[in-house]
Amino acid sequence: MLQMRPNCECCDKDLPPDSTEAMICSFECTFCRDCVTGVLRNTCPNCGGDLVVRPTRSADRLRNNPASTLRVLKQHGCKQVA
């Protein structure tokens, strides 16, 4: 099941489960749309994979399948992808 991580790994922006700004790679690395388009150029800095819009999870499904509360943050932020 998708973890639904709560924040952008680059800038630490909150990305709740219903956010349409959250983007993920196939390993569930999570970033906000601003970092993906402005800094990362649609490429995951961790695995080199594509970043796509993360699906949302409805409130009734969150009751039994809650989103992750573990915040993942790159210690020095993200660098521009070449």
C-alpha positions as semicolon CSV with decimal commas, in nm:
position;residue;x (nm);y (nm);z (nm)
1;M;0,000;0,000;0,000
2;L;0,117;0,350;-0,082
3;Q;0,277;0,520;0,221
4;M;0,142;0,870;0,148
5;R;0,443;1,048;0,301
6;P;0,350;1,378;0,468
7;N;0,609;1,618;0,322
8;C;0,835;1,719;0,035
9;E;1,182;1,568;0,075
10;C;1,340;1,886;-0,064
11;C;1,167;2,180;0,104
12;D;0,962;2,006;0,380
13;K;0,631;2,148;0,253
14;D;0,334;1,967;0,406
15;L;0,167;1,727;0,160
16;P;-0,144;1,581;0,323
17;P;-0,310;1,271;0,171
18;D;-0,557;1,484;-0,027
19;S;-0,288;1,711;-0,174
20;T;-0,284;1,745;-0,552
21;E;0,065;1,902;-0,522
22;A;0,237;1,577;-0,415
23;M;0,447;1,391;-0,671
24;I;0,619;1,054;-0,630
25;C;0,857;0,813;-0,806
26;S;0,817;0,434;-0,818
27;F;0,999;0,409;-0,480
28;E;0,752;0,657;-0,323
29;C;1,007;0,935;-0,283
30;T;0,780;1,235;-0,234
31;F;0,821;1,593;-0,352
32;C;0,602;1,899;-0,404
33;R;0,514;2,015;-0,755
34;D;0,725;2,333;-0,717
35;C;1,043;2,139;-0,639
36;V;0,974;1,882;-0,912
37;T;0,926;2,142;-1,185
38;G;1,169;2,407;-1,062
39;V;1,464;2,216;-0,917
40;L;1,433;1,849;-1,006
41;R;1,314;1,881;-1,366
42;N;1,073;1,588;-1,323
43;T;1,348;1,343;-1,220
44;C;1,382;1,183;-0,876
45;P;1,720;1,281;-0,725
46;N;1,732;0,953;-0,532
47;C;1,670;0,694;-0,805
48;G;1,668;0,888;-1,132
49;G;1,310;0,780;-1,206
50;D;1,016;0,980;-1,335
51;L;0,801;1,177;-1,092
52;V;0,424;1,160;-1,133
53;V;0,125;1,302;-0,946
54;R;0,058;1,101;-0,631
55;P;-0,297;0,967;-0,609
56;T;-0,511;1,101;-0,326
57;R;-0,676;0,887;-0,059
58;S;-1,030;0,964;0,055
59;A;-1,107;1,036;0,420
60;D;-1,314;0,720;0,464
61;R;-1,021;0,507;0,341
62;L;-0,773;0,694;0,563
63;R;-0,957;0,571;0,874
64;N;-0,847;0,211;0,811
65;N;-0,538;0,290;0,602
66;P;-0,378;0,603;0,747
67;A;-0,108;0,800;0,571
68;S;0,248;0,785;0,700
69;T;0,355;1,035;0,966
70;L;0,727;0,977;0,908
71;R;0,881;1,288;0,757
72;V;1,167;1,226;0,512
73;L;1,389;1,526;0,441
74;K;1,713;1,553;0,247
75;Q;1,960;1,704;0,495
76;H;2,092;1,962;0,246
77;G;1,779;1,999;0,034
78;C;1,779;1,913;-0,336
79;K;2,023;2,013;-0,600
80;Q;1,936;2,100;-0,956
81;V;1,928;1,787;-1,173
82;A;2,148;1,823;-1,483
